[in-house]
């Protein structure tokens, strides 16, 4: 079933607030997939990896 | 995905034995009204429906299970079977109650599970919805509406979170957390503080490595200068000695002798070293040990990859390599035994070792070479003696020259040479310490450059490892913040949207006695809540649930106990008119006194897809009812009567289960 338009708008708004605009679409894709079917563990981790790669962090690589 | 209630069977339980089938050709009625007098087991049946859907009976206590047995009954078991349709596919949960053991056991059947399986097994497609928390939103009684208004239950928030799928955000946060936990398990430092510790260590090791490299370079350069200076001083001494008439010739001669002896010594050393590399020439015991080693190796074999073809081709020859003719018998033997002589590629190396030992150890060659080795050692001894002799003579001459040097200039130069050699020695000690191999005891204060570089490599590796973990943690926290913030914003938005929508509907439903929702938080907060009647409260609850269900586009069966029980006439009309649009399947457990106004309103919405069922127990008090049963639509079990039909439904007047007489 489709996810609520207010939920979509809220994720986008929260992402803007937190400076994670790029991550919003990845999170929404995951939520939409979850709302339509039961995801297995591998599929969840795939969504998570995509989301992680879009997340902005201030971690350095340590110069190593 | 839609879920439909297709029916249930109850046997040997507190509720009457009944087999209720709502589905015909895969279709269920939009409205099912099941009329049961009080005491017939409405609440028990609702609880069993929820337990079958969610698997919760597996956790019930023996006392809870014992309560399901009919009072005074002695049957040891009871069974409840719930039939659902998921889209058009059947899903059946069966609970077997053992009253003796006080235990409940499930069986599940579904085509997606491959038939009947033991235990409560929910197909993945509906697992998320068939939880106790979720199911209570569509299987409920009038008390649920009341709970919606009580903050301690937080039912309004739960309904919004579940039906508008805000819970999905929690799932993403949980998956991120468990992924990070799995990835970082077993690692030491996982925090920015831990990372900083290693970065500081890396920085200090980098500085130490630079300092030591620079020091090594300086020491070597310094030594070159010192050696150069010492050589100049030595030359200066030699020149001064040569200036003396007395020492000139002898000095020159001795210097030439020393120089030649040094060359002879170097050549002899090289020659001896060449023989030392062949240990069998040094001592017989080395030779014997090598022969023993050779004999212990496998029998000679040929590398199979390159040699198999040799035997194949040999077998085709008319003559063997030994010159004898090859007949069919020999040909067969060659092919049969070839594999005995073939080995892997290592065989080539072993063969080479064996051949070398055979060639260099033992026999005349060995005797001759040992002789040469002995000659070269004699030569080395002689060269060494010659060098020492010449050098001693030169030193003696120099010493004599020093003694005769009245101005002590030579002594002064020699003192400088000695000092420089001392410095050179000290520098070389330090160079050796810096350039030695790393030891396990070396710490970050060591002078050993190899040990510092090893520690630096380890620190960099650790930083890379922790950086990855720290970055992953930051991502996880960011994901959780995004999910949590999204949920807060979504809740606020949905609460306001639902409040406005509900209030608009309540103004219509309760036109004569309106009540409004002031705020939706964890619960519903009403304007003038204290004064709200039970009917108003229920109307608010229905309105809210209707709105949330519509918003979530869920297609679940709504199963309600006493939908109009506490409503006054007006509100009954309103609620009755509201129900047909609540959902695609509405099942109500009701008593005859709920019919007035409610039923008319329900039917007035124009739907004729209504199933009217009346269920009552067989008892001495219902004998007259049994005698007056209609000719059609009646199903009887040992302890109950089920009548299917609108007319009987409307004329049934037994509000309470009569006492046994």
XYZ file of N, CA, C and O in Angstrom, chain A residues 1-18 20-21 23-25 27 30-41 44-45 48-49 51-64, chain B residues 1 124-129 164-166 168-169 171-173 175-177 179-180 182 195 199 202 460-461 463-464 467 470-476 478-479 481-483 485-486 489-491 493-494 497 551-554 556:
432
model
N 0.841 -1.195 0.000
C 0.000 0.000 0.000
C 0.880 1.250 0.000
O 1.989 1.206 0.532
N 0.376 2.300 -0.595
C 1.231 3.493 -0.715
C 1.482 4.135 0.641
O 0.670 3.994 1.552
N 2.610 4.810 0.765
C 2.854 5.484 2.037
C 2.194 6.859 2.025
O 1.980 7.457 0.975
N 1.863 7.308 3.215
C 1.082 8.533 3.363
C 1.841 9.741 2.803
O 3.041 9.895 3.068
N 1.135 10.601 2.055
C 1.811 11.803 1.510
C 2.418 12.666 2.610
O 3.460 13.294 2.413
N 1.768 12.680 3.793
C 2.327 13.466 4.904
C 3.650 12.863 5.380
O 4.548 13.588 5.808
N 3.755 11.545 5.292
C 5.001 10.886 5.699
C 6.117 11.255 4.713
O 7.247 11.566 5.113
N 5.767 11.243 3.433
C 6.763 11.613 2.406
C 7.252 13.048 2.644
O 8.450 13.318 2.685
N 6.253 13.946 2.855
C 6.610 15.359 3.059
C 7.453 15.523 4.326
O 8.392 16.332 4.366
N 7.134 14.724 5.335
C 7.863 14.839 6.614
C 9.311 14.383 6.479
O 10.215 14.996 7.052
N 9.516 13.296 5.736
C 10.892 12.814 5.544
C 11.698 13.879 4.795
O 12.843 14.187 5.157
N 11.073 14.464 3.789
C 11.785 15.500 3.018
C 12.102 16.718 3.892
O 13.199 17.269 3.824
N 11.126 17.082 4.728
C 11.328 18.244 5.606
C 12.437 17.958 6.632
O 13.319 18.795 6.854
N 12.380 16.765 7.232
C 13.399 16.396 8.230
C 14.781 16.361 7.586
O 15.766 16.812 8.174
N 14.849 15.834 6.376
C 16.139 15.747 5.676
C 16.700 17.140 5.406
O 17.901 17.370 5.540
N 15.810 18.057 5.045
C 16.274 19.444 4.811
C 16.822 20.039 6.104
O 17.895 20.634 6.121
N 16.062 19.836 7.185
C 16.495 20.368 8.497
C 17.870 19.848 8.885
O 18.695 20.562 9.434
N 18.099 18.559 8.612
C 19.329 17.909 9.071
C 20.446 17.938 8.019
O 21.502 17.343 8.213
N 20.410 16.514 5.113
C 20.581 15.178 4.526
C 19.651 15.013 3.315
O 19.033 13.962 3.132
N 19.579 16.047 2.487
C 18.637 16.027 1.358
C 18.825 14.808 0.465
O 17.862 14.201 -0.006
N 19.860 11.930 1.248
C 19.444 10.691 1.899
C 17.923 10.510 1.875
O 17.421 9.389 1.960
N 17.195 11.627 1.762
C 15.729 11.560 1.854
C 15.140 10.605 0.822
O 14.299 9.757 1.140
N 15.612 10.729 -0.415
C 15.034 9.891 -1.480
C 15.362 8.413 -1.272
O 14.554 7.544 -1.562
N 15.822 7.001 1.654
C 14.987 6.531 2.767
C 13.554 6.297 2.288
O 12.928 5.286 2.627
N 13.212 3.086 0.406
C 13.190 1.950 1.338
C 11.791 1.825 1.987
O 11.205 0.748 2.053
N 11.254 2.980 2.451
C 9.938 2.957 3.107
C 8.851 2.464 2.145
O 7.990 1.667 2.513
N 8.933 2.920 0.905
C 7.919 2.504 -0.089
C 7.998 1.004 -0.321
O 6.982 0.314 -0.382
N 9.229 0.509 -0.443
C 9.423 -0.922 -0.676
C 8.872 -1.724 0.506
O 8.189 -2.741 0.330
N 9.154 -1.233 1.714
C 8.686 -1.929 2.922
C 7.172 -1.919 3.035
O 6.570 -2.855 3.543
N 6.568 -0.820 2.582
C 5.114 -0.714 2.725
C 4.386 -1.612 1.732
O 3.232 -1.929 1.903
N 5.098 -2.020 0.704
C 4.447 -2.833 -0.320
C 4.657 -4.320 -0.144
O 3.891 -5.132 -0.634
N 5.731 -4.684 0.530
C 5.999 -6.120 0.705
C 6.936 -6.348 1.875
O 7.558 -5.402 2.373
N 6.988 -7.598 2.302
C 7.902 -7.964 3.387
C 9.300 -8.109 2.796
O 9.509 -8.882 1.852
N 10.254 -7.355 3.316
C 11.623 -7.426 2.792
C 12.430 -8.444 3.576
O 12.286 -8.536 4.799
N 13.262 -9.187 2.869
C 14.130 -10.102 3.614
C 15.374 -9.320 4.056
O 15.580 -8.154 3.693
N 16.199 -9.998 4.841
C 17.333 -9.319 5.463
C 18.304 -8.740 4.415
O 18.808 -7.623 4.572
N 16.905 -5.584 2.967
C 16.990 -4.467 3.926
C 18.407 -3.896 3.950
O 18.598 -2.684 3.961
N 19.385 -4.801 3.939
C 20.778 -4.337 3.990
C 21.178 -3.608 2.714
O 22.009 -2.699 2.740
N 19.817 -0.247 3.159
C 20.631 0.442 4.166
C 21.952 0.926 3.553
O 22.377 2.060 3.799
N 22.572 0.073 2.755
C 23.851 0.451 2.131
C 23.657 1.658 1.229
O 24.482 2.593 1.223
N 21.343 3.903 1.535
C 21.074 5.053 2.401
C 22.377 5.553 3.042
O 22.639 6.758 3.071
N 23.181 4.625 3.533
C 24.463 5.006 4.164
C 25.318 5.831 3.193
O 25.929 6.816 3.570
N 25.337 5.377 1.933
C 26.204 6.053 0.977
C 25.714 7.472 0.672
O 26.470 8.297 0.166
N 24.452 7.752 0.991
C 23.922 9.101 0.738
C 23.982 9.989 1.976
O 23.707 11.178 1.911
N 24.343 9.386 3.111
C 24.386 10.148 4.372
C 25.667 10.981 4.434
O 26.740 10.499 4.090
N 25.485 12.217 4.877
C 26.661 13.080 5.048
C 27.153 12.956 6.480
O 26.351 13.055 7.418
N 28.456 12.728 6.661
C 29.004 12.704 8.022
C 30.242 13.586 8.040
O 30.782 13.937 6.993
N 30.701 13.915 9.255
C 31.930 14.710 9.334
C 33.116 13.821 9.678
O 34.152 14.299 10.104
N 32.950 12.494 9.510
C 34.070 11.587 9.829
C 35.183 11.779 8.812
O 34.932 11.936 7.623
N 36.417 11.778 9.299
C 37.560 11.859 8.387
C 38.054 10.459 8.129
O 37.724 9.538 8.838
N 38.889 10.338 7.128
C 39.442 9.009 6.869
C 40.700 8.768 7.694
O 41.311 7.736 7.611
N 41.059 9.745 8.482
C 42.190 9.558 9.390
C 43.526 9.763 8.719
O 44.562 9.619 9.332
N 43.488 10.048 7.435
C 44.734 10.269 6.737
C 45.599 9.047 6.617
O 46.770 9.103 6.335
N 44.997 7.887 6.868
C 45.778 6.651 6.842
C 45.897 6.128 5.443
O 45.049 6.389 4.620
N -2.787 -5.542 -1.024
C -3.033 -6.681 -0.139
C -4.249 -6.397 0.746
O -4.341 -5.325 1.327
N 4.966 -14.153 5.131
C 5.672 -12.865 5.241
C 4.845 -11.669 4.787
O 5.003 -10.569 5.320
N 3.967 -11.864 3.835
C 3.227 -10.722 3.281
C 2.314 -10.056 4.308
O 1.981 -8.878 4.177
N 1.851 -10.802 5.311
C 0.916 -10.211 6.281
C 1.477 -10.165 7.695
O 0.803 -9.701 8.609
N 2.742 -10.615 7.850
C 3.304 -10.731 9.200
C 3.249 -9.398 9.960
O 2.954 -9.340 11.128
N 3.509 -8.326 9.240
C 3.570 -7.016 9.879
C 2.217 -6.599 10.473
O 2.156 -5.835 11.435
N 1.129 -7.097 9.878
C -0.203 -6.663 10.311
C -0.808 -7.577 11.368
O -1.695 -7.191 12.104
N -0.718 4.666 9.670
C -0.106 5.565 8.682
C 1.342 5.162 8.408
O 2.096 5.900 7.778
N 1.726 4.003 8.910
C 3.019 3.368 8.620
C 4.230 4.156 9.115
O 5.320 4.033 8.564
N 4.029 4.962 10.163
C 5.188 5.661 10.725
C 6.140 4.667 11.389
O 7.331 4.930 11.539
N 7.354 2.174 10.161
C 8.395 1.745 9.216
C 9.708 2.496 9.460
O 10.789 1.970 9.237
N 9.565 3.733 9.930
C 10.772 4.520 10.213
C 11.580 3.883 11.340
O 12.808 3.879 11.321
N 11.752 0.798 11.919
C 12.415 -0.390 11.368
C 13.748 -0.006 10.701
O 14.755 -0.684 10.870
N 13.731 1.100 9.944
C 14.978 1.509 9.278
C 16.052 1.833 10.314
O 17.205 1.448 10.161
N 15.631 2.509 11.401
C 16.594 2.858 12.451
C 17.127 1.588 13.112
O 18.322 1.484 13.406
N 17.339 -1.460 11.813
C 18.211 -2.207 10.891
C 19.602 -1.555 10.860
O 20.628 -2.242 10.908
N 19.624 -0.221 10.836
C 20.918 0.487 10.827
C 21.703 0.186 12.097
O 22.903 -0.058 12.062
N 21.008 0.193 13.236
C 21.669 -0.048 14.518
C 22.259 -1.463 14.567
O 23.413 -1.658 14.957
N 23.001 -3.411 12.128
C 24.072 -3.549 11.131
C 25.384 -3.000 11.697
O 26.445 -3.615 11.581
N 25.314 -1.815 12.321
C 26.513 -1.227 12.912
C 27.051 -2.101 14.038
O 28.248 -2.340 14.150
N 26.742 -5.270 14.438
C 27.364 -6.495 13.893
C 28.756 -6.160 13.332
O 29.724 -6.876 13.570
N 39.637 6.978 18.339
C 40.304 7.316 17.081
C 41.391 8.354 17.326
O 42.502 8.254 16.794
N 45.337 8.437 16.448
C 45.882 9.499 15.582
C 47.070 10.178 16.248
O 48.067 10.477 15.600
N 49.932 7.874 15.960
C 50.464 7.905 14.595
C 51.308 9.154 14.370
O 52.417 9.081 13.825
N 48.545 3.097 11.586
C 47.752 3.537 10.416
C 46.647 2.542 10.091
O 45.524 2.926 9.755
N 46.975 1.242 10.181
C 45.956 0.213 9.930
C 44.809 0.358 10.931
O 43.633 0.261 10.582
N 43.907 2.999 12.599
C 43.144 4.233 12.337
C 42.151 4.005 11.205
O 40.992 4.407 11.281
N 42.617 3.296 10.179
C 41.727 3.016 9.047
C 40.531 2.196 9.526
O 39.377 2.464 9.166
N 38.383 4.398 11.842
C 37.730 5.460 11.054
C 36.488 4.914 10.376
O 35.435 5.552 10.351
N 33.897 4.435 13.044
C 33.376 5.723 13.509
C 32.473 6.346 12.441
O 31.395 6.848 12.742
N 32.927 6.230 11.171
C 32.103 6.782 10.090
C 30.756 6.061 10.044
O 29.708 6.672 9.922
N 30.830 4.737 10.228
C 29.604 3.940 10.186
C 28.680 4.326 11.340
O 27.467 4.373 11.194
N 29.289 4.596 12.502
C 28.479 5.003 13.659
C 27.808 6.343 13.370
O 26.642 6.543 13.672
N 28.570 7.260 12.785
C 28.000 8.575 12.485
C 26.859 8.453 11.475
O 25.845 9.137 11.589
N 27.047 7.551 10.508
C 25.963 7.315 9.538
C 24.733 6.768 10.243
O 23.601 7.180 9.979
N 24.988 5.799 11.156
C 23.874 5.168 11.872
C 23.109 6.203 12.683
O 21.875 6.255 12.646
N 23.022 9.381 12.164
C 22.349 10.306 11.242
C 21.060 9.680 10.699
O 20.030 10.364 10.575
N 21.112 8.394 10.391
C 19.907 7.702 9.897
C 18.837 7.695 10.988
O 17.659 7.964 10.734
N 18.551 9.753 13.478
C 18.037 11.124 13.676
C 17.025 11.485 12.587
O 15.976 12.060 12.857
N 17.374 11.082 11.366
C 16.481 11.386 10.238
C 15.144 10.668 10.422
O 14.077 11.252 10.220
N 15.207 9.393 10.831
C 13.979 8.610 11.030
C 13.162 9.204 12.176
O 11.940 9.383 12.052
N 13.262 12.249 13.500
C 12.746 13.597 13.194
C 11.589 13.498 12.204
O 10.585 14.206 12.342
N 11.731 12.621 11.211
C 10.654 12.430 10.226
C 9.381 11.987 10.931
O 8.276 12.438 10.615
N 7.765 14.911 12.857
C 7.102 15.854 11.930
C 5.833 15.222 11.361
O 4.768 15.851 11.309
N 5.944 13.937 10.961
C 4.800 13.259 10.359
C 3.653 13.139 11.358
O 2.488 13.357 11.022
N 3.996 12.814 12.607
C 2.955 12.706 13.634
C 2.225 14.041 13.796
O 0.992 14.093 13.832
N 1.975 16.520 11.718
C 1.177 16.854 10.528
C -0.117 16.025 10.513
O -1.197 16.554 10.293
N 0.059 14.723 10.739
C -1.102 13.829 10.664
C -2.111 14.134 11.777
O -3.322 14.088 11.557
N -4.039 17.195 10.635
C -4.917 16.866 9.508
C -6.106 16.053 10.010
O -7.270 16.309 9.656
N -7.099 7.052 5.824
C -5.828 7.699 5.517
C -4.776 6.664 5.159
O -3.987 6.829 4.254
N -4.773 5.550 5.923
C -3.770 4.524 5.702
C -4.087 3.613 4.530
O -3.300 2.737 4.209
N -5.262 3.799 3.916
C -5.666 2.955 2.781
C -5.554 1.470 3.119
O -5.142 0.671 2.294
N -5.896 1.130 4.352
C -5.791 -0.278 4.742
C -7.077 -1.006 4.417
O -8.154 -0.446 4.499
N -8.514 -3.910 5.894
C -8.637 -4.972 6.898
C -10.104 -5.120 7.294
O -10.879 -4.163 7.187
